[in-house]
Amino acid sequence: MRSLIAQTAMDLFAEKGYDDTTVEDVAAAAGISRRTLFNYFRNKEDLALGGLTEQGELIAARLAERPDDESIWASLRSSFGVLQEIDATFERRLEIVSLLFGNDSLRAGHAEKQARWQELLAPLIAPRLPESDHRMLKARAIAATAITCLQAAIEEWVRRRGDADLFDLYDAAIEAVRRTT
Amino acid sequence: MRSLIAQTAMDLFAEKGYDDTTVEDVAAAAGISRRTLFNYFRNKEDLALGGLTEQGELIAARLAERPDDESIWASLRSSFGVLQEIDATFERRLEIVSLLFGNDSLRAGHAEKQARWQELLAPLIAPRLPESDHRMLKARAIAATAITCLQAAIEEWVRRRGDADLFDLYDAAIEAVRRTT
DNA sequence: GCACACTCTTGCACGCAGTGCAAGCGAATG
DNA sequence: CATTCGCTTGCACTGCGTGCAAGAGTGTGC
């Protein structure tokens, strides 16, 4: 039900734009009342960003399964692979991501949700780090950096209208961060 | 004028909380009308986050002045030093940052504004990178990572209620990202 | 068949954010 | 003194989000 509504919402957003689509519109298109829609989604933003929370959980679940002896960076990269397995056509994916980057408040919400992934990933990373001061901070920094590089890669991917392999871009970003003097 | 209003707003936010303070309240406390307040600030969020845009510009200005032969990471670290020079007492600083992290939409706006710093810093970083594919992407990734580590450090700093040196935390974060295998 | 409880939906009224418009007000200029 | 320009303000309106209470539909026990 939630996903049905979200689906309809995304269609409308893609068609008319986020700002020019009212919650009323979405509710009508989904055949429910405005009030009921707010029973399923906390706010309008959630209609567009709800999927991100779920994605974060998928990534965390995948990360938890990676072997302990694998390098952290390799584990993270591999965990992000979940995103490629999501069921959506190429065009749809491009459409969605463009939508998220095309609106100020959505971009903000998007950034925040991804920042929250940090909270899910860091506890899985910390145990793998050597004993030292600030271990949790370090784990958070690593998670945040990986996510940030992923985000930069996605942004570049959109900029090129999908004409590049996302993970090539991600690798380039990580390489720059870790190897540049 | 802008800063006077922002000042009053921050006082109220700190006293009653962001959500429990209406724009009306702020306008009244500043001795202007609600409508006029919106002439100075695009929205309520800007009352709390307006300073961040300016900070980003300060950092970029500082970065532009750093010598070319300095390592990028050293230049970035040094540029962030501007933040320490901002005129505010220790308590005030803690109060402000706590406010920003204590509210969902403010956290989102905060994350977004800092992400925008990326756009300012990346063009200054790119020319310093060796020729290669995806140079701009790499510059953005480096900027984003530095900012992200700064943010993680600030978060940790708040968590400890200011009982740590911000740059020690920042260094720990960067070291973890760049040295961890 | 009937009463009861439970859940899901809905309409209504409300508060607050943000905007367009047009009127007002004061200061500087000619 | 009249005009103009910029800044302020009130007003009305749209849209988001919420609390509340009234249905509507379904299952349970008697």
mmCIF file with all atom_site columns, N, CA, C and O in Angstrom, chain A residues 88-127:
data_model
loop_
_atom_site.group_PDB
_atom_site.id
_atom_site.type_symbol
_atom_site.label_atom_id
_atom_site.label_alt_id
_atom_site.label_comp_id
_atom_site.label_asym_id
_atom_site.label_entity_id
_atom_site.label_seq_id
_atom_site.pdbx_PDB_ins_code
_atom_site.Cartn_x
_atom_site.Cartn_y
_atom_site.Cartn_z
_atom_site.occupancy
_atom_site.B_iso_or_equiv
_atom_site.pdbx_formal_charge
_atom_site.auth_seq_id
_atom_site.auth_comp_id
_atom_site.auth_asym_id
_atom_site.auth_atom_id
_atom_site.pdbx_PDB_model_num
ATOM 1   N N  . ALA A 1 88  ? 14.314 -1.487 -11.227 1.00 0.00 ? 88  ALA A N  1
ATOM 2   C CA . ALA A 1 88  ? 13.850 -0.278 -11.911 1.00 0.00 ? 88  ALA A CA 1
ATOM 3   C C  . ALA A 1 88  ? 14.595 -0.162 -13.234 1.00 0.00 ? 88  ALA A C  1
ATOM 4   O O  . ALA A 1 88  ? 15.772 -0.529 -13.327 1.00 0.00 ? 88  ALA A O  1
ATOM 5   N N  . THR A 1 89  ? 13.908 0.320  -14.222 1.00 0.00 ? 89  THR A N  1
ATOM 6   C CA . THR A 1 89  ? 14.567 0.479  -15.512 1.00 0.00 ? 89  THR A CA 1
ATOM 7   C C  . THR A 1 89  ? 15.584 1.604  -15.419 1.00 0.00 ? 89  THR A C  1
ATOM 8   O O  . THR A 1 89  ? 15.547 2.425  -14.506 1.00 0.00 ? 89  THR A O  1
ATOM 9   N N  . PHE A 1 90  ? 16.460 1.603  -16.380 1.00 0.00 ? 90  PHE A N  1
ATOM 10  C CA . PHE A 1 90  ? 17.482 2.630  -16.459 1.00 0.00 ? 90  PHE A CA 1
ATOM 11  C C  . PHE A 1 90  ? 16.865 4.028  -16.457 1.00 0.00 ? 90  PHE A C  1
ATOM 12  O O  . PHE A 1 90  ? 17.264 4.901  -15.685 1.00 0.00 ? 90  PHE A O  1
ATOM 13  N N  . GLU A 1 91  ? 15.874 4.220  -17.301 1.00 0.00 ? 91  GLU A N  1
ATOM 14  C CA . GLU A 1 91  ? 15.248 5.539  -17.418 1.00 0.00 ? 91  GLU A CA 1
ATOM 15  C C  . GLU A 1 91  ? 14.590 5.954  -16.107 1.00 0.00 ? 91  GLU A C  1
ATOM 16  O O  . GLU A 1 91  ? 14.710 7.092  -15.674 1.00 0.00 ? 91  GLU A O  1
ATOM 17  N N  . ARG A 1 92  ? 13.898 5.018  -15.506 1.00 0.00 ? 92  ARG A N  1
ATOM 18  C CA . ARG A 1 92  ? 13.227 5.296  -14.248 1.00 0.00 ? 92  ARG A CA 1
ATOM 19  C C  . ARG A 1 92  ? 14.228 5.747  -13.181 1.00 0.00 ? 92  ARG A C  1
ATOM 20  O O  . ARG A 1 92  ? 14.006 6.705  -12.461 1.00 0.00 ? 92  ARG A O  1
ATOM 21  N N  . ARG A 1 93  ? 15.327 5.025  -13.137 1.00 0.00 ? 93  ARG A N  1
ATOM 22  C CA . ARG A 1 93  ? 16.345 5.337  -12.149 1.00 0.00 ? 93  ARG A CA 1
ATOM 23  C C  . ARG A 1 93  ? 16.889 6.757  -12.348 1.00 0.00 ? 93  ARG A C  1
ATOM 24  O O  . ARG A 1 93  ? 17.034 7.526  -11.411 1.00 0.00 ? 93  ARG A O  1
ATOM 25  N N  . LEU A 1 94  ? 17.169 7.050  -13.588 1.00 0.00 ? 94  LEU A N  1
ATOM 26  C CA . LEU A 1 94  ? 17.684 8.381  -13.919 1.00 0.00 ? 94  LEU A CA 1
ATOM 27  C C  . LEU A 1 94  ? 16.667 9.454  -13.546 1.00 0.00 ? 94  LEU A C  1
ATOM 28  O O  . LEU A 1 94  ? 17.008 10.503 -12.995 1.00 0.00 ? 94  LEU A O  1
ATOM 29  N N  . GLU A 1 95  ? 15.424 9.151  -13.846 1.00 0.00 ? 95  GLU A N  1
ATOM 30  C CA . GLU A 1 95  ? 14.319 10.069 -13.567 1.00 0.00 ? 95  GLU A CA 1
ATOM 31  C C  . GLU A 1 95  ? 14.233 10.366 -12.070 1.00 0.00 ? 95  GLU A C  1
ATOM 32  O O  . GLU A 1 95  ? 14.155 11.527 -11.649 1.00 0.00 ? 95  GLU A O  1
ATOM 33  N N  . ILE A 1 96  ? 14.285 9.300  -11.287 1.00 0.00 ? 96  ILE A N  1
ATOM 34  C CA . ILE A 1 96  ? 14.173 9.448  -9.834  1.00 0.00 ? 96  ILE A CA 1
ATOM 35  C C  . ILE A 1 96  ? 15.331 10.275 -9.278  1.00 0.00 ? 96  ILE A C  1
ATOM 36  O O  . ILE A 1 96  ? 15.126 11.243 -8.543  1.00 0.00 ? 96  ILE A O  1
ATOM 37  N N  . VAL A 1 97  ? 16.537 9.898  -9.647  1.00 0.00 ? 97  VAL A N  1
ATOM 38  C CA . VAL A 1 97  ? 17.697 10.600 -9.099  1.00 0.00 ? 97  VAL A CA 1
ATOM 39  C C  . VAL A 1 97  ? 17.702 12.066 -9.541  1.00 0.00 ? 97  VAL A C  1
ATOM 40  O O  . VAL A 1 97  ? 18.021 12.952 -8.752  1.00 0.00 ? 97  VAL A O  1
ATOM 41  N N  . SER A 1 98  ? 17.327 12.302 -10.779 1.00 0.00 ? 98  SER A N  1
ATOM 42  C CA . SER A 1 98  ? 17.254 13.687 -11.244 1.00 0.00 ? 98  SER A CA 1
ATOM 43  C C  . SER A 1 98  ? 16.265 14.477 -10.407 1.00 0.00 ? 98  SER A C  1
ATOM 44  O O  . SER A 1 98  ? 16.513 15.627 -10.048 1.00 0.00 ? 98  SER A O  1
ATOM 45  N N  . LEU A 1 99  ? 15.154 13.843 -10.102 1.00 0.00 ? 99  LEU A N  1
ATOM 46  C CA . LEU A 1 99  ? 14.146 14.490 -9.267  1.00 0.00 ? 99  LEU A CA 1
ATOM 47  C C  . LEU A 1 99  ? 14.734 14.881 -7.916  1.00 0.00 ? 99  LEU A C  1
ATOM 48  O O  . LEU A 1 99  ? 14.590 16.021 -7.467  1.00 0.00 ? 99  LEU A O  1
ATOM 49  N N  . LEU A 1 100 ? 15.432 13.957 -7.299  1.00 0.00 ? 100 LEU A N  1
ATOM 50  C CA . LEU A 1 100 ? 15.994 14.214 -5.967  1.00 0.00 ? 100 LEU A CA 1
ATOM 51  C C  . LEU A 1 100 ? 17.014 15.351 -5.982  1.00 0.00 ? 100 LEU A C  1
ATOM 52  O O  . LEU A 1 100 ? 17.134 16.100 -5.035  1.00 0.00 ? 100 LEU A O  1
ATOM 53  N N  . PHE A 1 101 ? 17.751 15.465 -7.091  1.00 0.00 ? 101 PHE A N  1
ATOM 54  C CA . PHE A 1 101 ? 18.765 16.509 -7.149  1.00 0.00 ? 101 PHE A CA 1
ATOM 55  C C  . PHE A 1 101 ? 18.214 17.829 -7.666  1.00 0.00 ? 101 PHE A C  1
ATOM 56  O O  . PHE A 1 101 ? 18.865 18.862 -7.562  1.00 0.00 ? 101 PHE A O  1
ATOM 57  N N  . GLY A 1 102 ? 17.012 17.786 -8.205  1.00 0.00 ? 102 GLY A N  1
ATOM 58  C CA . GLY A 1 102 ? 16.481 18.969 -8.871  1.00 0.00 ? 102 GLY A CA 1
ATOM 59  C C  . GLY A 1 102 ? 15.743 19.937 -7.966  1.00 0.00 ? 102 GLY A C  1
ATOM 60  O O  . GLY A 1 102 ? 15.381 21.026 -8.381  1.00 0.00 ? 102 GLY A O  1
ATOM 61  N N  . ASN A 1 103 ? 15.540 19.555 -6.732  1.00 0.00 ? 103 ASN A N  1
ATOM 62  C CA . ASN A 1 103 ? 14.763 20.398 -5.825  1.00 0.00 ? 103 ASN A CA 1
ATOM 63  C C  . ASN A 1 103 ? 15.516 20.607 -4.515  1.00 0.00 ? 103 ASN A C  1
ATOM 64  O O  . ASN A 1 103 ? 16.069 19.667 -3.944  1.00 0.00 ? 103 ASN A O  1
ATOM 65  N N  . ASP A 1 104 ? 15.533 21.847 -4.040  1.00 0.00 ? 104 ASP A N  1
ATOM 66  C CA . ASP A 1 104 ? 16.332 22.172 -2.858  1.00 0.00 ? 104 ASP A CA 1
ATOM 67  C C  . ASP A 1 104 ? 15.989 21.339 -1.633  1.00 0.00 ? 104 ASP A C  1
ATOM 68  O O  . ASP A 1 104 ? 16.866 20.760 -1.012  1.00 0.00 ? 104 ASP A O  1
ATOM 69  N N  . SER A 1 105 ? 14.712 21.315 -1.286  1.00 0.00 ? 105 SER A N  1
ATOM 70  C CA . SER A 1 105 ? 14.378 20.648 -0.037  1.00 0.00 ? 105 SER A CA 1
ATOM 71  C C  . SER A 1 105 ? 14.543 19.137 -0.179  1.00 0.00 ? 105 SER A C  1
ATOM 72  O O  . SER A 1 105 ? 14.880 18.444 0.778   1.00 0.00 ? 105 SER A O  1
ATOM 73  N N  . LEU A 1 106 ? 14.329 18.633 -1.396  1.00 0.00 ? 106 LEU A N  1
ATOM 74  C CA . LEU A 1 106 ? 14.558 17.206 -1.602  1.00 0.00 ? 106 LEU A CA 1
ATOM 75  C C  . LEU A 1 106 ? 16.038 16.875 -1.505  1.00 0.00 ? 106 LEU A C  1
ATOM 76  O O  . LEU A 1 106 ? 16.421 15.862 -0.924  1.00 0.00 ? 106 LEU A O  1
ATOM 77  N N  . ARG A 1 107 ? 16.860 17.747 -2.063  1.00 0.00 ? 107 ARG A N  1
ATOM 78  C CA . ARG A 1 107 ? 18.293 17.511 -1.966  1.00 0.00 ? 107 ARG A CA 1
ATOM 79  C C  . ARG A 1 107 ? 18.727 17.503 -0.511  1.00 0.00 ? 107 ARG A C  1
ATOM 80  O O  . ARG A 1 107 ? 19.543 16.675 -0.089  1.00 0.00 ? 107 ARG A O  1
ATOM 81  N N  . ALA A 1 108 ? 18.166 18.407 0.252   1.00 0.00 ? 108 ALA A N  1
ATOM 82  C CA . ALA A 1 108 ? 18.499 18.461 1.674   1.00 0.00 ? 108 ALA A CA 1
ATOM 83  C C  . ALA A 1 108 ? 18.069 17.173 2.373   1.00 0.00 ? 108 ALA A C  1
ATOM 84  O O  . ALA A 1 108 ? 18.847 16.564 3.101   1.00 0.00 ? 108 ALA A O  1
ATOM 85  N N  . GLY A 1 109 ? 16.831 16.783 2.138   1.00 0.00 ? 109 GLY A N  1
ATOM 86  C CA . GLY A 1 109 ? 16.337 15.565 2.758   1.00 0.00 ? 109 GLY A CA 1
ATOM 87  C C  . GLY A 1 109 ? 17.155 14.366 2.337   1.00 0.00 ? 109 GLY A C  1
ATOM 88  O O  . GLY A 1 109 ? 17.464 13.486 3.144   1.00 0.00 ? 109 GLY A O  1
ATOM 89  N N  . HIS A 1 110 ? 17.505 14.342 1.079   1.00 0.00 ? 110 HIS A N  1
ATOM 90  C CA . HIS A 1 110 ? 18.305 13.262 0.536   1.00 0.00 ? 110 HIS A CA 1
ATOM 91  C C  . HIS A 1 110 ? 19.644 13.176 1.244   1.00 0.00 ? 110 HIS A C  1
ATOM 92  O O  . HIS A 1 110 ? 20.067 12.104 1.693   1.00 0.00 ? 110 HIS A O  1
ATOM 93  N N  . ALA A 1 111 ? 20.307 14.316 1.358   1.00 0.00 ? 111 ALA A N  1
ATOM 94  C CA . ALA A 1 111 ? 21.598 14.355 2.029   1.00 0.00 ? 111 ALA A CA 1
ATOM 95  C C  . ALA A 1 111 ? 21.467 13.861 3.467   1.00 0.00 ? 111 ALA A C  1
ATOM 96  O O  . ALA A 1 111 ? 22.303 13.091 3.953   1.00 0.00 ? 111 ALA A O  1
ATOM 97  N N  . GLU A 1 112 ? 20.411 14.271 4.113   1.00 0.00 ? 112 GLU A N  1
ATOM 98  C CA . GLU A 1 112 ? 20.230 13.904 5.506   1.00 0.00 ? 112 GLU A CA 1
ATOM 99  C C  . GLU A 1 112 ? 19.990 12.396 5.663   1.00 0.00 ? 112 GLU A C  1
ATOM 100 O O  . GLU A 1 112 ? 20.579 11.745 6.522   1.00 0.00 ? 112 GLU A O  1
ATOM 101 N N  . LYS A 1 113 ? 19.125 11.884 4.823   1.00 0.00 ? 113 LYS A N  1
ATOM 102 C CA . LYS A 1 113 ? 18.827 10.447 4.910   1.00 0.00 ? 113 LYS A CA 1
ATOM 103 C C  . LYS A 1 113 ? 20.091 9.619  4.698   1.00 0.00 ? 113 LYS A C  1
ATOM 104 O O  . LYS A 1 113 ? 20.341 8.650  5.399   1.00 0.00 ? 113 LYS A O  1
ATOM 105 N N  . GLN A 1 114 ? 20.886 10.049 3.732   1.00 0.00 ? 114 GLN A N  1
ATOM 106 C CA . GLN A 1 114 ? 22.112 9.307  3.491   1.00 0.00 ? 114 GLN A CA 1
ATOM 107 C C  . GLN A 1 114 ? 23.080 9.477  4.651   1.00 0.00 ? 114 GLN A C  1
ATOM 108 O O  . GLN A 1 114 ? 23.792 8.542  5.020   1.00 0.00 ? 114 GLN A O  1
ATOM 109 N N  . ALA A 1 115 ? 23.066 10.664 5.237   1.00 0.00 ? 115 ALA A N  1
ATOM 110 C CA . ALA A 1 115 ? 23.915 10.865 6.411   1.00 0.00 ? 115 ALA A CA 1
ATOM 111 C C  . ALA A 1 115 ? 23.492 9.912  7.529   1.00 0.00 ? 115 ALA A C  1
ATOM 112 O O  . ALA A 1 115 ? 24.312 9.448  8.317   1.00 0.00 ? 115 ALA A O  1
ATOM 113 N N  . ARG A 1 116 ? 22.213 9.623  7.560   1.00 0.00 ? 116 ARG A N  1
ATOM 114 C CA . ARG A 1 116 ? 21.723 8.698  8.574   1.00 0.00 ? 116 ARG A CA 1
ATOM 115 C C  . ARG A 1 116 ? 22.198 7.274  8.350   1.00 0.00 ? 116 ARG A C  1
ATOM 116 O O  . ARG A 1 116 ? 22.278 6.485  9.300   1.00 0.00 ? 116 ARG A O  1
ATOM 117 N N  . TRP A 1 117 ? 22.477 6.945  7.107   1.00 0.00 ? 117 TRP A N  1
ATOM 118 C CA . TRP A 1 117 ? 23.040 5.612  6.828   1.00 0.00 ? 117 TRP A CA 1
ATOM 119 C C  . TRP A 1 117 ? 24.268 5.390  7.695   1.00 0.00 ? 117 TRP A C  1
ATOM 120 O O  . TRP A 1 117 ? 24.550 4.280  8.142   1.00 0.00 ? 117 TRP A O  1
ATOM 121 N N  . GLN A 1 118 ? 25.009 6.481  7.871   1.00 0.00 ? 118 GLN A N  1
ATOM 122 C CA . GLN A 1 118 ? 26.183 6.482  8.726   1.00 0.00 ? 118 GLN A CA 1
ATOM 123 C C  . GLN A 1 118 ? 25.912 5.783  10.057  1.00 0.00 ? 118 GLN A C  1
ATOM 124 O O  . GLN A 1 118 ? 26.731 5.008  10.522  1.00 0.00 ? 118 GLN A O  1
ATOM 125 N N  . GLU A 1 119 ? 24.784 6.111  10.655  1.00 0.00 ? 119 GLU A N  1
ATOM 126 C CA . GLU A 1 119 ? 24.460 5.565  11.970  1.00 0.00 ? 119 GLU A CA 1
ATOM 127 C C  . GLU A 1 119 ? 24.254 4.053  11.907  1.00 0.00 ? 119 GLU A C  1
ATOM 128 O O  . GLU A 1 119 ? 24.460 3.343  12.897  1.00 0.00 ? 119 GLU A O  1
ATOM 129 N N  . LEU A 1 120 ? 23.830 3.586  10.743  1.00 0.00 ? 120 LEU A N  1
ATOM 130 C CA . LEU A 1 120 ? 23.631 2.149  10.585  1.00 0.00 ? 120 LEU A CA 1
ATOM 131 C C  . LEU A 1 120 ? 24.954 1.431  10.310  1.00 0.00 ? 120 LEU A C  1
ATOM 132 O O  . LEU A 1 120 ? 25.190 0.328  10.798  1.00 0.00 ? 120 LEU A O  1
ATOM 133 N N  . LEU A 1 121 ? 25.795 2.073  9.522   1.00 0.00 ? 121 LEU A N  1
ATOM 134 C CA . LEU A 1 121 ? 27.021 1.409  9.082   1.00 0.00 ? 121 LEU A CA 1
ATOM 135 C C  . LEU A 1 121 ? 28.143 1.476  10.116  1.00 0.00 ? 121 LEU A C  1
ATOM 136 O O  . LEU A 1 121 ? 28.899 0.505  10.273  1.00 0.00 ? 121 LEU A O  1
ATOM 137 N N  . ALA A 1 122 ? 28.237 2.615  10.798  1.00 0.00 ? 122 ALA A N  1
ATOM 138 C CA . ALA A 1 122 ? 29.358 2.813  11.720  1.00 0.00 ? 122 ALA A CA 1
ATOM 139 C C  . ALA A 1 122 ? 29.498 1.685  12.763  1.00 0.00 ? 122 ALA A C  1
ATOM 140 O O  . ALA A 1 122 ? 30.611 1.206  12.987  1.00 0.00 ? 122 ALA A O  1
ATOM 141 N N  . PRO A 1 123 ? 28.403 1.259  13.386  1.00 0.00 ? 123 PRO A N  1
ATOM 142 C CA . PRO A 1 123 ? 28.543 0.193  14.390  1.00 0.00 ? 123 PRO A CA 1
ATOM 143 C C  . PRO A 1 123 ? 29.078 -1.108 13.811  1.00 0.00 ? 123 PRO A C  1
ATOM 144 O O  . PRO A 1 123 ? 29.625 -1.940 14.541  1.00 0.00 ? 123 PRO A O  1
ATOM 145 N N  . LEU A 1 124 ? 28.912 -1.286 12.502  1.00 0.00 ? 124 LEU A N  1
ATOM 146 C CA . LEU A 1 124 ? 29.429 -2.500 11.869  1.00 0.00 ? 124 LEU A CA 1
ATOM 147 C C  . LEU A 1 124 ? 30.902 -2.353 11.512  1.00 0.00 ? 124 LEU A C  1
ATOM 148 O O  . LEU A 1 124 ? 31.612 -3.333 11.337  1.00 0.00 ? 124 LEU A O  1
ATOM 149 N N  . ILE A 1 125 ? 31.321 -1.100 11.406  1.00 0.00 ? 125 ILE A N  1
ATOM 150 C CA . ILE A 1 125 ? 32.708 -0.835 11.013  1.00 0.00 ? 125 ILE A CA 1
ATOM 151 C C  . ILE A 1 125 ? 33.623 -0.786 12.229  1.00 0.00 ? 125 ILE A C  1
ATOM 152 O O  . ILE A 1 125 ? 34.730 -1.316 12.211  1.00 0.00 ? 125 ILE A O  1
ATOM 153 N N  . ALA A 1 126 ? 33.137 -0.163 13.287  1.00 0.00 ? 126 ALA A N  1
ATOM 154 C CA . ALA A 1 126 ? 33.975 0.063  14.476  1.00 0.00 ? 126 ALA A CA 1
ATOM 155 C C  . ALA A 1 126 ? 34.693 -1.198 14.973  1.00 0.00 ? 126 ALA A C  1
ATOM 156 O O  . ALA A 1 126 ? 35.898 -1.142 15.245  1.00 0.00 ? 126 ALA A O  1
ATOM 157 N N  . PRO A 1 127 ? 33.997 -2.336 15.097  1.00 0.00 ? 127 PRO A N  1
ATOM 158 C CA . PRO A 1 127 ? 34.663 -3.522 15.635  1.00 0.00 ? 127 PRO A CA 1
ATOM 159 C C  . PRO A 1 127 ? 35.846 -3.990 14.796  1.00 0.00 ? 127 PRO A C  1
ATOM 160 O O  . PRO A 1 127 ? 36.720 -4.699 15.284  1.00 0.00 ? 127 PRO A O  1
#
